[in-house]
Coordinates of C-alpha atoms and ligand atoms in Angstrom, one line a residue:
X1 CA 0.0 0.0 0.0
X2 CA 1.2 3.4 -0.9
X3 CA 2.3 6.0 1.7
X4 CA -0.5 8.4 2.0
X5 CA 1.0 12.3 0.6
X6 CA -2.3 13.5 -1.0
X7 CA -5.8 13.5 0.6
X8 CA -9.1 14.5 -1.0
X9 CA -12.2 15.2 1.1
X10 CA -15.4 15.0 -0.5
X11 CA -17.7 17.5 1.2
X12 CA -16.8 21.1 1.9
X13 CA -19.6 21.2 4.4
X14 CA -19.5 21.8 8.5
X15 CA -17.7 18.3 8.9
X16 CA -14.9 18.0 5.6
X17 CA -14.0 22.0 5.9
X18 CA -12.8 22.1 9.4
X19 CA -11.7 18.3 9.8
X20 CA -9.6 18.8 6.5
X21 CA -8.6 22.1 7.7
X22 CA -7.0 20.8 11.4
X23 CA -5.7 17.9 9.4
X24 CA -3.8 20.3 6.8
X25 CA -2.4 22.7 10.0
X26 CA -1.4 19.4 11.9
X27 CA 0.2 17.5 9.1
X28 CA 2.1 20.1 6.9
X29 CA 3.5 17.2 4.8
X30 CA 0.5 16.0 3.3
X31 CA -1.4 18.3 0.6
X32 CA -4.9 18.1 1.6
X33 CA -7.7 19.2 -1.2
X34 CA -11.2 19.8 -0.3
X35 CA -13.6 19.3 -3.2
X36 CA -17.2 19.9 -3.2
X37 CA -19.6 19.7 -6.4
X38 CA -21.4 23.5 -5.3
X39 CA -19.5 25.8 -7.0
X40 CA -20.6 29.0 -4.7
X41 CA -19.6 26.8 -1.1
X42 CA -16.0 26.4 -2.8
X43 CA -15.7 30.0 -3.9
X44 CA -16.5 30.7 -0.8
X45 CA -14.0 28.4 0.7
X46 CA -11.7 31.0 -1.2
X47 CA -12.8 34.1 -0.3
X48 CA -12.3 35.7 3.1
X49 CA -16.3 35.2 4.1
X50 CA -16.0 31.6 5.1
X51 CA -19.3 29.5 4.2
X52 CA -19.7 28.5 7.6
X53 CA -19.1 30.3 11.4
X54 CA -16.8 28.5 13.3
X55 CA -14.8 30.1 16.0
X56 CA -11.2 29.3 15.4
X57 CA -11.8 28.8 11.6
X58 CA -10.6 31.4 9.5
X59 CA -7.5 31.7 11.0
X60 CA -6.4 28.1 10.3
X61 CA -7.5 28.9 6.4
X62 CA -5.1 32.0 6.3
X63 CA -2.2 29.5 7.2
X64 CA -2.8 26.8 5.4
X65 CA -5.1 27.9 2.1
X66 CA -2.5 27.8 -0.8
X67 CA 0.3 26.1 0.9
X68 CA -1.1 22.3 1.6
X69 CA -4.7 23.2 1.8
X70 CA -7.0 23.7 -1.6
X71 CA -10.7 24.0 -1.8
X72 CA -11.8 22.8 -5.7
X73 CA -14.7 21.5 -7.6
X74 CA -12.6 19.5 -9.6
X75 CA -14.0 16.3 -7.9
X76 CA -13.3 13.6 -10.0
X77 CA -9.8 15.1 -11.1
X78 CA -8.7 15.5 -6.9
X79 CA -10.1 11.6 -6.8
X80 CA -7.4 10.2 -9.3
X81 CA -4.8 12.5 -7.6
X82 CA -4.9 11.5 -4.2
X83 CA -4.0 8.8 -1.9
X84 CA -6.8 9.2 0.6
X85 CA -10.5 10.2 0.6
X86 CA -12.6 11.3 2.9
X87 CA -16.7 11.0 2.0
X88 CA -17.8 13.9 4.0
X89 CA -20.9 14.3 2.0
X90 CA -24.5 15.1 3.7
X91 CA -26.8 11.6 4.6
X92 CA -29.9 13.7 5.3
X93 CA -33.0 11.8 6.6
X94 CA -35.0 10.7 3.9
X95 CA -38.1 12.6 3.1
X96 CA -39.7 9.7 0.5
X97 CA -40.1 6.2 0.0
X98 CA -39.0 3.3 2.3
X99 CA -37.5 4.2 5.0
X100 CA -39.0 7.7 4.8
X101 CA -38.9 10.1 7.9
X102 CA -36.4 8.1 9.7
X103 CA -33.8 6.3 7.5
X104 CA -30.9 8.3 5.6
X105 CA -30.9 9.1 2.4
X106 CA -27.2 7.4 1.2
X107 CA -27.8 8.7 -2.2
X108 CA -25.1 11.7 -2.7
X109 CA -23.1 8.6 -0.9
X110 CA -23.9 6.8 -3.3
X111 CA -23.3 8.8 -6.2
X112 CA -19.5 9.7 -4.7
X113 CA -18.6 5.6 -4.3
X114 CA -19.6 5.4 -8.2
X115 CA -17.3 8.3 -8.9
X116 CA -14.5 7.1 -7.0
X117 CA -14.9 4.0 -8.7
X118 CA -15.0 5.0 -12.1
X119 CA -12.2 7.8 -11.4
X120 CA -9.5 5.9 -9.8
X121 CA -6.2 4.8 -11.2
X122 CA -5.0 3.6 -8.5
X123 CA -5.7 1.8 -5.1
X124 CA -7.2 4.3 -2.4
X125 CA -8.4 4.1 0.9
X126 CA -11.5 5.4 1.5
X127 CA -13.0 6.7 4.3
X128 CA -16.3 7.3 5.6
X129 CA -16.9 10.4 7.8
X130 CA -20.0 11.7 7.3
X131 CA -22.7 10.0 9.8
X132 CA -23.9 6.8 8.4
X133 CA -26.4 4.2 9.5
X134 CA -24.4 0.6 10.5
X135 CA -23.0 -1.2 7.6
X136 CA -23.3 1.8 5.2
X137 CA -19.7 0.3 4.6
X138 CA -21.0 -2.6 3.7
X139 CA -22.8 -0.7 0.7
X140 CA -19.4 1.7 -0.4
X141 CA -17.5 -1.8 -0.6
X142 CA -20.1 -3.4 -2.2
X143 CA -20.2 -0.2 -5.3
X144 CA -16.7 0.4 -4.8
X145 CA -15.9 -4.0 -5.8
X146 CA -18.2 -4.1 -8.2
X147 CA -17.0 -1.3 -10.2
X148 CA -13.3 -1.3 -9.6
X149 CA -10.7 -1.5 -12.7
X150 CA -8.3 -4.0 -12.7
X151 CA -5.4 -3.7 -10.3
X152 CA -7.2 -1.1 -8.4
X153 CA -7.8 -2.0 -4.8
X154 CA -10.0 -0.1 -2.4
X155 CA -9.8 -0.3 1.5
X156 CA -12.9 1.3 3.0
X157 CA -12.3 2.5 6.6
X158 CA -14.9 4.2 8.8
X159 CA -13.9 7.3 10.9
X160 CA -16.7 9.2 12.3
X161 CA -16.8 12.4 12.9
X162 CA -17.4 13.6 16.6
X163 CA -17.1 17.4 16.5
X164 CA -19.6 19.8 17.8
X165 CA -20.2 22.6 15.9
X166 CA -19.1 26.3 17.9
X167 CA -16.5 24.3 19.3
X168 CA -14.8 22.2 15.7
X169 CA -11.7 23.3 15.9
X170 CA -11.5 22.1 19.5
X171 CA -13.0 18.9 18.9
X172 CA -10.9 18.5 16.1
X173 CA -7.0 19.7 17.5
X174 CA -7.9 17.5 21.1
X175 CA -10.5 15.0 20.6
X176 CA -11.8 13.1 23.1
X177 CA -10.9 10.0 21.1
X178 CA -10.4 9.0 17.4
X179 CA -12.2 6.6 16.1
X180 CA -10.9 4.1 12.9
X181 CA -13.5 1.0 12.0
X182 CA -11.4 -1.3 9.3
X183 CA -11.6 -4.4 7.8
X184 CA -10.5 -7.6 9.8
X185 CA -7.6 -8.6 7.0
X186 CA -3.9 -7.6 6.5
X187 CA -5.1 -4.9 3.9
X188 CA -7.8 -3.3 6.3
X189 CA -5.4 -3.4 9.2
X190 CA -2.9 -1.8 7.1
X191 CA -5.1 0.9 6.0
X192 CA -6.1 1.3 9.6
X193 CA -2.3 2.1 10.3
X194 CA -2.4 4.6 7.6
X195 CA -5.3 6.3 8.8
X196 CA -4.1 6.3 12.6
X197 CA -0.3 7.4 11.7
X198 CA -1.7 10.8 10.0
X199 CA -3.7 11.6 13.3
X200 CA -0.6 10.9 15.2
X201 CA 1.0 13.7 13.9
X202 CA -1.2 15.6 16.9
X203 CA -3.5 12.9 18.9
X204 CA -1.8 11.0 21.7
X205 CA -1.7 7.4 20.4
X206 CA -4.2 6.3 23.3
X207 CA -6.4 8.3 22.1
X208 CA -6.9 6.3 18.8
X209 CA -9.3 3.4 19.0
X210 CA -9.4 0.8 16.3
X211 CA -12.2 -0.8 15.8
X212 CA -14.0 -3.5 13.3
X213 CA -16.4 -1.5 10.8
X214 CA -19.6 -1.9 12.0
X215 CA -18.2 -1.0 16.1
X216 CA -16.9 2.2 14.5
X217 CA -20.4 3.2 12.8
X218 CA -22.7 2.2 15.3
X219 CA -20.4 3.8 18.2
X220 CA -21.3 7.2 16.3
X221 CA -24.8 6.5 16.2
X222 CA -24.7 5.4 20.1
X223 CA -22.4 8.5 21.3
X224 CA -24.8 10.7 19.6
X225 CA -28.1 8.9 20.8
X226 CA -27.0 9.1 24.0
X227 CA -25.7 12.4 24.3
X228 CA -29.4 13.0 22.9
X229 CA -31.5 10.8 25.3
X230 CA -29.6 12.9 28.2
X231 CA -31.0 16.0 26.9
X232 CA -34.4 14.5 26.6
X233 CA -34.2 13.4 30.1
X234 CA -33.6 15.9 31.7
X235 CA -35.7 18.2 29.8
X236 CA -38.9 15.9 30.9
X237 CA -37.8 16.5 34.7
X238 CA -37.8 20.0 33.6
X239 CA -42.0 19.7 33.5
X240 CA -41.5 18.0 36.6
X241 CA -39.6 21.1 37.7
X242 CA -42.6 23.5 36.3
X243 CA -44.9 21.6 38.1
X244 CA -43.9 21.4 41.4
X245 CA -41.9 23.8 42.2
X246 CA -38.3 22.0 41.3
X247 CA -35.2 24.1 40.0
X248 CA -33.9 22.0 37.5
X249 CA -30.7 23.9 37.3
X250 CA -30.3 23.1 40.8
X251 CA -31.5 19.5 40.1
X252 CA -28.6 19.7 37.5
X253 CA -26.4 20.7 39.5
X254 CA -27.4 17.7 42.0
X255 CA -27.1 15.4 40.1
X256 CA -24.6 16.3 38.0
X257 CA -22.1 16.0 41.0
X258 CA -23.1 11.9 40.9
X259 CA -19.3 10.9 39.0
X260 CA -21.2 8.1 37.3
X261 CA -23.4 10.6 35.7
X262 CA -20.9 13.5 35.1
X263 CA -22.0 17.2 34.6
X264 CA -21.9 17.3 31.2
X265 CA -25.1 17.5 28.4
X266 CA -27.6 18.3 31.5
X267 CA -28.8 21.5 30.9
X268 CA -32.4 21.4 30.1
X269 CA -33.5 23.9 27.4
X270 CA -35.9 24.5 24.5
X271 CA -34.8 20.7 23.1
X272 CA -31.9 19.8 21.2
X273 CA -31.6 20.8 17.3
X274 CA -28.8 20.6 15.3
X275 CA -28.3 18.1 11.5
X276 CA -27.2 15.0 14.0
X277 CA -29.0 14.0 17.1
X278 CA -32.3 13.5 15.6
X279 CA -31.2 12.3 12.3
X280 CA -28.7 9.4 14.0
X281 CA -31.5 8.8 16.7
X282 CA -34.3 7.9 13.8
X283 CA -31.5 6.2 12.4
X284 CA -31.0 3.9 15.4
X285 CA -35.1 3.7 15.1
X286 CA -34.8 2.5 11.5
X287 CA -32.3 -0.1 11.9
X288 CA -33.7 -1.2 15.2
X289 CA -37.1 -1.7 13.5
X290 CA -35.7 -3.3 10.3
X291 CA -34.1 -5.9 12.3
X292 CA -37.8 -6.3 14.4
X293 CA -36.6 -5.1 17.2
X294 CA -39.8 -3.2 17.7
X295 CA -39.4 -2.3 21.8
X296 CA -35.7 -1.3 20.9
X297 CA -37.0 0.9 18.3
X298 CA -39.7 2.4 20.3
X299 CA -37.6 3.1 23.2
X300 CA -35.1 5.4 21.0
X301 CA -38.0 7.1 19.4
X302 CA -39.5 8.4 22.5
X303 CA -36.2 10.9 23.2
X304 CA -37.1 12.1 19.6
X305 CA -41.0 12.6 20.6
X306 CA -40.2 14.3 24.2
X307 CA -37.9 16.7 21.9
X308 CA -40.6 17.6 19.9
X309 CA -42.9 18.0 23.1
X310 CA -40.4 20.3 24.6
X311 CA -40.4 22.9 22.2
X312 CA -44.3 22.4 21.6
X313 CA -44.7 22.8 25.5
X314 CA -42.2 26.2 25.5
X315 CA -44.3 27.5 22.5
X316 CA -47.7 26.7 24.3
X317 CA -46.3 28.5 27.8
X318 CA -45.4 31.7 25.8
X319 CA -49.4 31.7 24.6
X320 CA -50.9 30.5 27.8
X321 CA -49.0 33.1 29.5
X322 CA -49.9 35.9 27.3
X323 CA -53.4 35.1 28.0
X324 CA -53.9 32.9 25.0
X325 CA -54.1 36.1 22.8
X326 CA -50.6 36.8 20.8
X327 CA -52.7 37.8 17.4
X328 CA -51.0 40.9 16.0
X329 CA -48.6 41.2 19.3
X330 CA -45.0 41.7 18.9
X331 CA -42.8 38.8 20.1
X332 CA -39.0 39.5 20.2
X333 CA -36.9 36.0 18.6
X334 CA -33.5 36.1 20.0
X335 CA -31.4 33.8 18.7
X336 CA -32.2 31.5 15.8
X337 CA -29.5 29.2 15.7
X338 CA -29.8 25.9 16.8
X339 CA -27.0 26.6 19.4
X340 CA -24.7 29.4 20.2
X341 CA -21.0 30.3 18.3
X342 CA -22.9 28.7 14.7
X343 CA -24.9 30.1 11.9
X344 CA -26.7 26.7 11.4
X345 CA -30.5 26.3 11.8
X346 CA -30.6 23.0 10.7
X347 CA -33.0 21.4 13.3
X348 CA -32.9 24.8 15.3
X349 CA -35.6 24.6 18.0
X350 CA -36.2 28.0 17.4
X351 CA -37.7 26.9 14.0
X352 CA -40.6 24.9 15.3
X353 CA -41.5 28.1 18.4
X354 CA -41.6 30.6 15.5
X355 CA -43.9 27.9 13.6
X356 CA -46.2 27.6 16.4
X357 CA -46.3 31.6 17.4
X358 CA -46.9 32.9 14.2
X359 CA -50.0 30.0 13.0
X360 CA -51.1 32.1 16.7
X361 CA -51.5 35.0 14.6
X362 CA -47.8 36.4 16.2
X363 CA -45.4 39.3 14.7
X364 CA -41.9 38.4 15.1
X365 CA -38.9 40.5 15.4
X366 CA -36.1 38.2 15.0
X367 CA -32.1 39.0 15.9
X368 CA -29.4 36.1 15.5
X369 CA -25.9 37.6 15.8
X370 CA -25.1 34.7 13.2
X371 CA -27.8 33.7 10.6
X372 CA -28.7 34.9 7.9
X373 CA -31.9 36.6 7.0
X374 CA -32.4 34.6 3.7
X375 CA -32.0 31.6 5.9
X376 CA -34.3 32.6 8.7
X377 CA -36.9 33.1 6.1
X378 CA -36.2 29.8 4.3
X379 CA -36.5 28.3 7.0
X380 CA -39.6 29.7 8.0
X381 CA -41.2 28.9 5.0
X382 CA -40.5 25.7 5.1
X383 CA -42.5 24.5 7.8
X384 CA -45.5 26.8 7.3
X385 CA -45.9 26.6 3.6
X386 CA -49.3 27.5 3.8
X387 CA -48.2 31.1 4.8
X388 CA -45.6 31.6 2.8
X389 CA -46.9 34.9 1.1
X390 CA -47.9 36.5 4.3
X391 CA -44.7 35.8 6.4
X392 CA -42.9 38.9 4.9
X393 CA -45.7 40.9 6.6
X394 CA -45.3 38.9 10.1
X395 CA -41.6 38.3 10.5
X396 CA -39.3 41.3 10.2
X397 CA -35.5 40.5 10.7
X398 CA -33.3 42.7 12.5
X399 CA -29.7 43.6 12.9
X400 CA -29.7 45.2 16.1
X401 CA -31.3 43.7 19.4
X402 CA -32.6 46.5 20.6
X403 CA -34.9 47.9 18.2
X404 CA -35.8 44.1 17.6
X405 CA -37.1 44.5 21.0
X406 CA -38.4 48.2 20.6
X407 CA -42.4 47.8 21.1
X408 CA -42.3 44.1 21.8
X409 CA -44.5 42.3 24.4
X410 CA -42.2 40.2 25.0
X411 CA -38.4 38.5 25.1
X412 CA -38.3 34.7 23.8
X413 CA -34.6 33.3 23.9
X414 CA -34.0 30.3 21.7
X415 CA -30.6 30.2 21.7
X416 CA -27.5 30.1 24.2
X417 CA -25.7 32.9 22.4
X418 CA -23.9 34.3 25.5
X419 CA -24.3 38.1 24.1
X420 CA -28.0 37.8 25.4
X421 CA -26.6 37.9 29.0
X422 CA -25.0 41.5 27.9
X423 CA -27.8 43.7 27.0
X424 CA -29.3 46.8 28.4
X425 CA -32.7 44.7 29.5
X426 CA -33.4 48.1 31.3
X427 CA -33.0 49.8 28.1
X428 CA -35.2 47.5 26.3
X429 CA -37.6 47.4 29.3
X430 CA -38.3 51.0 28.6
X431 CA -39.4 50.8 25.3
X432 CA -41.4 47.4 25.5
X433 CA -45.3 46.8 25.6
X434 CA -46.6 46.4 28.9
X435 CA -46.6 44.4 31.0
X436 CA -43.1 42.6 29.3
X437 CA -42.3 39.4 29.7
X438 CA -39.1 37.4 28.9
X439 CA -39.4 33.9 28.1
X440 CA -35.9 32.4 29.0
X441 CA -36.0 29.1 26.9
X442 CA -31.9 28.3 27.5
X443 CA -32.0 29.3 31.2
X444 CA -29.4 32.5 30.0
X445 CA -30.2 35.5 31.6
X446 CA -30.6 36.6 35.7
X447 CA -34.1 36.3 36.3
X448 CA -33.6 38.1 39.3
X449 CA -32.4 41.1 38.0
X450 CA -35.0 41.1 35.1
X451 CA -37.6 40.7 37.4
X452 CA -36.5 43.4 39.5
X453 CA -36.6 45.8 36.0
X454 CA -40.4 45.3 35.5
X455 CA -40.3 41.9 33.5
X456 CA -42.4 39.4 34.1
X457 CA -40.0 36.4 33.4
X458 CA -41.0 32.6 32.4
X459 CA -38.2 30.2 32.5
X460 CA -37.9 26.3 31.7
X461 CA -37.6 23.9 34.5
X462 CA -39.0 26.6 37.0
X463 CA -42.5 27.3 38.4
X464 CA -44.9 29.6 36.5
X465 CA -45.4 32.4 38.2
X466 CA -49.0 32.8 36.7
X467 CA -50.5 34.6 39.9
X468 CA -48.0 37.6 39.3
X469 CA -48.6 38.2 35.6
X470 CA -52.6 37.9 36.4
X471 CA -52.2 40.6 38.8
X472 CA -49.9 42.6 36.1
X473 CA -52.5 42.2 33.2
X474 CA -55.4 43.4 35.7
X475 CA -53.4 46.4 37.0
Ligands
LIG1 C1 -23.5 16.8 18.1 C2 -22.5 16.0 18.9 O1 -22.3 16.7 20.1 C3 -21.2 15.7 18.1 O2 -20.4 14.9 18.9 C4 -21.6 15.1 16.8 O3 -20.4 14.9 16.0 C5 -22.6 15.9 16.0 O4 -23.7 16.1 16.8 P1 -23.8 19.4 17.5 O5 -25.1 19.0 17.0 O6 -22.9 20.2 16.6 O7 -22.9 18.1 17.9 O8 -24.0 20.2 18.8 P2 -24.2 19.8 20.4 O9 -23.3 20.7 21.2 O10 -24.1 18.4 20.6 O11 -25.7 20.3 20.6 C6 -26.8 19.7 20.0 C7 -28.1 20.3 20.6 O12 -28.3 20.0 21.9 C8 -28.1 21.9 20.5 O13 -29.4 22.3 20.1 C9 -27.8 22.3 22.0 O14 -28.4 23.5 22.3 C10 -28.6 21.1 22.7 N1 -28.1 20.9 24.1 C11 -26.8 20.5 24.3 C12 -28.9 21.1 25.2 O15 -30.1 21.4 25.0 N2 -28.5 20.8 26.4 C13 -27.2 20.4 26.7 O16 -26.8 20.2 27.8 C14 -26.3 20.3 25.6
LIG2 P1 -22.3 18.0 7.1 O1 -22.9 18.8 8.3 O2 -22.6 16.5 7.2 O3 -20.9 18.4 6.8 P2 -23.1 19.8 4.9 O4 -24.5 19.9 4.2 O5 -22.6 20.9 5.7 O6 -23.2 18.4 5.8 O7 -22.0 19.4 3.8 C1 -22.1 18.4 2.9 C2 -21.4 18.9 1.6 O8 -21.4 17.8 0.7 C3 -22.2 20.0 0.9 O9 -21.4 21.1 0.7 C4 -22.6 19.4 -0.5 O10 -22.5 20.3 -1.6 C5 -21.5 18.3 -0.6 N1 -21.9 17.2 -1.5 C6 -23.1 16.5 -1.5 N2 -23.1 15.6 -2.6 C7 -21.9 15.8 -3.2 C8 -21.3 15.2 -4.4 N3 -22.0 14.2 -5.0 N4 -20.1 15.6 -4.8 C9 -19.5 16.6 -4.1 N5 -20.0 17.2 -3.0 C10 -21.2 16.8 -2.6

């Protein structure tokens, strides 16, 4: 097998761009070319606007970009050239067919293993990064075998991806672990060593966990289901919490402390978003089910229905609280994202509130530091297509927090951004509707000190305080 000097990654999206970016920083001997098939993502790639936020990012592209790091849509031509490729290409869930609503849809996959195939001249080791369901490798050796050219070898390796997006580059330059799935045979454990000597050049060495292929994929699935379920879980004792009187950032902290159940991934919120948790959990669901393991499969599905619930239930409060009458009142959106330090909605809880506000009859002001308008409007659209025309009249986006909130009835935070925690709330206060409210759906602000202002202030995972606003309407 040939020493690996040229890699190709096949998807500039929020996995290929910053893993090949750490790689090229870390391994200055290796040329690394990042190729996508969308020509604006690449010229972006090239330009100084970055197509994605990532703290950490652009800096990393300034040092390597030009010297051993190359964004091109010269797919099949960076496919020939290189040693090793990464598939880094977006496994969406599938919106038709078999499978539909919960499997992924493997077919830009797919359509990469044929062009490998046909593209090769020589053996290459190819590796699977973006999120797959178990044995996905199963299918790129099966298309990559049947199609292969005569003295062309391929050894498919799986290597999932566990970054978090806001904090990539982190994820990426001191992982938690590395994870390499590889054929049991000389050849696969070869390629394995290929694979594990590149990261070596800045990952401890204990770090690195082999694996066989289908360990490697369905430990992606499992890391990310779990990391989901906790959310789930502790965002259903966050009802309890609203019930009864419960803190459940207190409760957090409680049981946080418990070693065995660490302090991580326990902060209750407006339910997780984001392209992975839900996508890998109905994936887990699908595979569960196709193998007939019907309680298994009902068991995972229920942290994807309590995530729905959540943000139903925060929507709902918001309404019940302002009396069940939000028709033509103004309702300030801050934060948009599906979680702070990113520009991606994909998933973003906020999505679904805005939804369920504005079929109310709400106005929205919306302020993300990071998203785009085009987006937030696409996105909008999307899930209230029978509105489409008239959203222009009900959503207006703005640049600037405070006139977001200027003649607003009330504060709904979707997002962790921790600029929230900054403002002037007496400032905004001022020139608010009254009575205000602030709906605190990531637990951000100080309620106290809001309260003390004038606001009447909802929060997850704490009592309503329904007696207070009654007494604030009637006054
Ligand atoms: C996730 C996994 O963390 C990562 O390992 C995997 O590779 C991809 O999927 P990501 O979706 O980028 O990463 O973000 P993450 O930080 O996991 O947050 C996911 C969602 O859960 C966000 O909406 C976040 O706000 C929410 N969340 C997270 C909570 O509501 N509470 C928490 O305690 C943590
Ligand atoms: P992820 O979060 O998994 O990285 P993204 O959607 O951000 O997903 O990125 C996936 C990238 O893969 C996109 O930029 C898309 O254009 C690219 N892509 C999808 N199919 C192909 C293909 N057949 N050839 C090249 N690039 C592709």
């Amino acid at each position: 097998m040939k020493d690996v000097k040229r890699i190709c990654c096949i998807g500039a999206g929020y996995v290929g761009g910053p893993t090949s970016c750490v790689i090229a920083k870390n391994c200055p001997h290796l040329q690394v070319v990042v190729v996508d098939s969308n020509q604006d993502r690449i010229d972006q790639w090239n330009s100084d606007c970055l197509p994605i936020y990532e703290p950490g990012l652009d800096v990393i592209v300034k040092e390597c970009r030009g010297k051993n790091l190359f964004f091109s849509v010269d797919v099949t031509g960076e496919i020939e050239a290189s040693d090793l490729i990464f598939i880094s290409v977006n496994t969406p869930t599938k919106t038709f067919g078999i499978g539909e609503g919960e499997a992924a849809d493997l077919k830009n996959l797919d359509f990469v293993c044929r062009l490998i195939a046909n593209n090769a001249k020589s053996s290459k080791i190819v590796v699977e990064k973006s999120t797959v369901p178990v044995k996905a490798a199963e299918l790129v050796n099966r298309i990559l075998k049947a199609n292969q050219k005569p003295g062309i070898t391929f050894q498919v390796l799986s290597n999932p991806e566990f970054l978090a997006e806001g904090t990539a580059i982190n994820d990426l330059s001191d992982p938690d672990r590395i994870l390499i799935g590889g054929e049991e045979s000389d050849m696969g454990r070869e390629a394995v060593t290929k694979l594990t000597q590149i990261y070596q050049n800045w990952v401890e060495p204990k770090k690195i966990i082999t694996t066989n292929l289908w360990s490697a994929e369905l430990s992606k699935l499992t890391a990310n289901a779990f990391l989901a379920q906790r959310i789930s879980s502790i965002n259903a004792i966050s009802a309890i919490c609203e019930a009864t009187g419960a803190d459940v950032r207190e409760v957090e902290k409680a049981v946080g402390t418990d070693t065995r159940i660490g302090d991580k991934f326990l902060r209750a919120g407006v339910g997780f978003g984001g392209s992975c948790f839900q996508k890998d959990v109905l994936n887990l669901v699908y595979l569960a089910k196709s193998m007939h393991l019907y309680e298994v499969a009902e068991y995972w599905n229920q942290v994807i229905l309590f995530n729905n619930y959540q943000k139903k239930r925060f929507a709902q409060r918001i309404i019940e609280c302002l009396c069940f009458t939000i028709t033509d009142k103004v309702l300030t959106i801050f934060g948009f994202a599906f979680k702070a330090n990113t520009g991606d909605t994909r998933e973003s809880p906020a999505i679904y509130i805005c939804r369920d506000l504005l079929k109310e009859g709400a106005q929205l002001h919306i302020y993300d530091p990071k998203v785009s308008p085009k987006q937030i409007m696409n996105d909008l659209r999307s899930v209230l297509p029978e509105q489409r025309d008239s959203l222009d009249k009900l959503v207006t986006i703005h640049e600037d927090p405070y006139k977001a909130a200027n003649n607003s009835h009330a504060i709904v935070i979707c997002t962790d951004w921790s600029e929230f925690q900054n403002y002037d709330y007496q400032q905004m206060y001022d020139q608010m509707e009254k009575p205000a409210c602030v709906f605190d759906g990531r637990l951000v602000l100080n309620h106290e000190k809001l309260t003390s202002i004038g606001f009447h202030v909802e929060t997850i995972g704490k009592k309503l305080k329904r007696d207070a606003l009654v007494s604030k309407v009637a006054s």
